[in-house]
């Protein structure tokens, strides 16, 4: 339980927050946080890909918040 609480505190994003992807195949894309998975250290972000909203699951370390 202690490890889970530490992981939850480490993810500095909230649902609805605008973020920028800093690493990986979606580098320089901006998107909106849809869901946070503290147990996996992942964040589901909706980015615009070819003009269409697309959900991608990224590690929270790949993101920069505004």
Short mmCIF file of N, CA and C in Angstrom, two decimals:
data_model
loop_
_atom_site.label_atom_id
_atom_site.label_comp_id
_atom_site.label_asym_id
_atom_site.label_seq_id
_atom_site.Cartn_x
_atom_site.Cartn_y
_atom_site.Cartn_z
N UNK A 1 0.82 -1.20 0.00
CA UNK A 1 0.00 0.00 0.00
C UNK A 1 0.85 1.26 0.00
N UNK A 2 1.97 1.21 0.68
CA UNK A 2 2.85 2.38 0.74
C UNK A 2 3.38 2.72 -0.66
N UNK A 3 3.76 1.68 -1.42
CA UNK A 3 4.27 1.91 -2.77
C UNK A 3 3.18 2.51 -3.66
N UNK A 4 1.95 2.04 -3.55
CA UNK A 4 0.86 2.58 -4.36
C UNK A 4 0.63 4.05 -4.04
N UNK A 5 0.67 4.42 -2.78
CA UNK A 5 0.48 5.82 -2.39
C UNK A 5 1.60 6.68 -2.96
N UNK A 6 2.82 6.18 -2.95
CA UNK A 6 3.96 6.93 -3.49
C UNK A 6 3.78 7.13 -4.99
N UNK A 7 3.31 6.11 -5.71
CA UNK A 7 3.10 6.24 -7.15
C UNK A 7 2.02 7.27 -7.45
N UNK A 8 0.97 7.27 -6.69
CA UNK A 8 -0.11 8.22 -6.92
C UNK A 8 0.39 9.65 -6.77
N UNK A 9 1.26 9.88 -5.81
CA UNK A 9 1.78 11.22 -5.58
C UNK A 9 2.74 11.64 -6.68
N UNK A 10 3.41 10.69 -7.32
CA UNK A 10 4.41 11.00 -8.33
C UNK A 10 3.80 11.47 -9.64
N UNK A 11 2.58 11.11 -9.93
CA UNK A 11 1.96 11.50 -11.21
C UNK A 11 1.35 12.89 -11.02
N UNK A 12 2.03 13.92 -11.57
CA UNK A 12 1.62 15.30 -11.28
C UNK A 12 0.56 15.86 -12.23
N UNK A 13 -0.26 15.01 -12.81
CA UNK A 13 -1.26 15.47 -13.77
C UNK A 13 -2.65 15.19 -13.24
N UNK A 14 -3.63 15.90 -13.81
CA UNK A 14 -5.03 15.68 -13.43
C UNK A 14 -5.86 15.55 -14.70
N UNK A 15 -6.99 14.90 -14.59
CA UNK A 15 -7.87 14.71 -15.74
C UNK A 15 -8.32 16.08 -16.25
N UNK A 16 -8.24 16.25 -17.58
CA UNK A 16 -8.62 17.51 -18.20
C UNK A 16 -7.46 18.46 -18.42
N UNK A 17 -6.30 18.14 -17.86
CA UNK A 17 -5.12 19.01 -18.00
C UNK A 17 -4.52 18.87 -19.40
N UNK A 18 -4.06 19.98 -19.95
CA UNK A 18 -3.38 19.97 -21.25
C UNK A 18 -1.91 19.65 -21.00
N UNK A 19 -1.39 18.68 -21.76
CA UNK A 19 0.00 18.26 -21.62
C UNK A 19 0.67 18.20 -22.98
N UNK A 20 2.00 18.20 -22.98
CA UNK A 20 2.77 18.04 -24.20
C UNK A 20 3.61 16.78 -24.07
N UNK A 21 3.67 16.00 -25.13
CA UNK A 21 4.46 14.77 -25.13
C UNK A 21 5.91 15.16 -25.43
N UNK A 22 6.84 14.71 -24.58
CA UNK A 22 8.24 15.09 -24.72
C UNK A 22 9.12 13.95 -25.24
N UNK A 23 8.60 12.72 -25.27
CA UNK A 23 9.38 11.57 -25.72
C UNK A 23 8.49 10.61 -26.50
N UNK A 24 9.13 9.77 -27.30
CA UNK A 24 8.41 8.71 -28.00
C UNK A 24 7.87 9.16 -29.35
N UNK A 25 7.05 8.31 -29.95
CA UNK A 25 6.55 8.58 -31.31
C UNK A 25 5.61 9.78 -31.39
N UNK A 26 5.09 10.24 -30.27
CA UNK A 26 4.17 11.39 -30.29
C UNK A 26 4.83 12.66 -29.77
N UNK A 27 6.16 12.73 -29.83
CA UNK A 27 6.90 13.90 -29.37
C UNK A 27 6.37 15.17 -30.04
N UNK A 28 6.23 16.22 -29.24
CA UNK A 28 5.74 17.53 -29.67
C UNK A 28 4.24 17.58 -29.93
N UNK A 29 3.52 16.49 -29.67
CA UNK A 29 2.06 16.54 -29.75
C UNK A 29 1.53 17.10 -28.43
N UNK A 30 0.46 17.86 -28.50
CA UNK A 30 -0.24 18.31 -27.30
C UNK A 30 -1.53 17.51 -27.18
N UNK A 31 -1.96 17.31 -25.96
CA UNK A 31 -3.20 16.57 -25.76
C UNK A 31 -3.81 16.88 -24.41
N UNK A 32 -4.90 16.20 -24.13
CA UNK A 32 -5.63 16.38 -22.88
C UNK A 32 -5.66 15.07 -22.12
N UNK A 33 -5.36 15.13 -20.83
CA UNK A 33 -5.37 13.94 -19.99
C UNK A 33 -6.82 13.45 -19.85
N UNK A 34 -7.03 12.16 -20.18
CA UNK A 34 -8.36 11.57 -20.04
C UNK A 34 -8.47 10.70 -18.80
N UNK A 35 -7.44 9.89 -18.54
CA UNK A 35 -7.44 9.00 -17.39
C UNK A 35 -6.03 8.88 -16.85
N UNK A 36 -5.93 8.54 -15.57
CA UNK A 36 -4.63 8.33 -14.94
C UNK A 36 -4.66 6.93 -14.32
N UNK A 37 -3.58 6.18 -14.58
CA UNK A 37 -3.44 4.82 -14.04
C UNK A 37 -2.26 4.81 -13.08
N UNK A 38 -2.48 5.20 -11.82
CA UNK A 38 -1.36 5.32 -10.88
C UNK A 38 -0.65 3.99 -10.61
N UNK A 39 -1.38 2.88 -10.70
CA UNK A 39 -0.76 1.57 -10.44
C UNK A 39 0.25 1.20 -11.53
N UNK A 40 0.05 1.71 -12.76
CA UNK A 40 0.96 1.41 -13.87
C UNK A 40 1.90 2.57 -14.18
N UNK A 41 1.66 3.74 -13.58
CA UNK A 41 2.46 4.92 -13.89
C UNK A 41 2.18 5.46 -15.28
N UNK A 42 0.96 5.19 -15.78
CA UNK A 42 0.59 5.60 -17.14
C UNK A 42 -0.52 6.63 -17.10
N UNK A 43 -0.59 7.37 -18.19
CA UNK A 43 -1.63 8.40 -18.36
C UNK A 43 -2.23 8.23 -19.75
N UNK A 44 -3.56 8.22 -19.85
CA UNK A 44 -4.22 8.16 -21.16
C UNK A 44 -4.45 9.60 -21.61
N UNK A 45 -3.89 9.91 -22.78
CA UNK A 45 -3.94 11.27 -23.32
C UNK A 45 -4.64 11.23 -24.68
N UNK A 46 -5.51 12.19 -24.92
CA UNK A 46 -6.16 12.32 -26.22
C UNK A 46 -5.40 13.36 -27.03
N UNK A 47 -4.80 12.91 -28.15
CA UNK A 47 -4.07 13.81 -29.05
C UNK A 47 -4.81 13.88 -30.38
N UNK A 48 -4.53 14.92 -31.14
CA UNK A 48 -5.14 15.06 -32.46
C UNK A 48 -4.18 14.46 -33.48
N UNK A 49 -4.60 13.38 -34.12
CA UNK A 49 -3.78 12.67 -35.09
C UNK A 49 -4.52 12.71 -36.43
N UNK A 50 -3.93 13.38 -37.40
CA UNK A 50 -4.56 13.55 -38.71
C UNK A 50 -5.94 14.21 -38.58
N UNK A 51 -6.04 15.15 -37.63
CA UNK A 51 -7.28 15.89 -37.45
C UNK A 51 -8.36 15.16 -36.68
N UNK A 52 -8.02 13.97 -36.16
CA UNK A 52 -9.02 13.20 -35.41
C UNK A 52 -8.50 12.96 -33.99
N UNK A 53 -9.38 13.03 -33.00
CA UNK A 53 -8.94 12.75 -31.63
C UNK A 53 -8.59 11.27 -31.47
N UNK A 54 -7.42 11.01 -30.92
CA UNK A 54 -6.93 9.65 -30.75
C UNK A 54 -6.41 9.49 -29.33
N UNK A 55 -6.81 8.43 -28.64
CA UNK A 55 -6.34 8.18 -27.28
C UNK A 55 -5.07 7.34 -27.32
N UNK A 56 -4.07 7.79 -26.58
CA UNK A 56 -2.82 7.03 -26.46
C UNK A 56 -2.47 6.92 -24.98
N UNK A 57 -1.91 5.77 -24.61
CA UNK A 57 -1.50 5.55 -23.23
C UNK A 57 0.01 5.74 -23.16
N UNK A 58 0.43 6.68 -22.33
CA UNK A 58 1.85 7.03 -22.24
C UNK A 58 2.32 6.97 -20.80
N UNK A 59 3.61 6.75 -20.63
CA UNK A 59 4.22 6.81 -19.31
C UNK A 59 4.22 8.28 -18.87
N UNK A 60 3.94 8.53 -17.61
CA UNK A 60 3.83 9.93 -17.17
C UNK A 60 5.15 10.69 -17.31
N UNK A 61 6.28 9.98 -17.39
CA UNK A 61 7.57 10.66 -17.56
C UNK A 61 7.75 11.20 -18.98
N UNK A 62 6.89 10.79 -19.91
CA UNK A 62 6.96 11.26 -21.28
C UNK A 62 6.17 12.55 -21.49
N UNK A 63 5.59 13.08 -20.42
CA UNK A 63 4.69 14.23 -20.54
C UNK A 63 5.19 15.44 -19.77
N UNK A 64 4.82 16.62 -20.28
CA UNK A 64 5.10 17.87 -19.59
C UNK A 64 3.78 18.63 -19.49
N UNK A 65 3.43 19.02 -18.28
CA UNK A 65 2.17 19.73 -18.08
C UNK A 65 2.32 21.22 -18.26
N UNK A 66 1.19 21.91 -18.49
CA UNK A 66 1.17 23.36 -18.61
C UNK A 66 0.59 23.97 -17.38
#
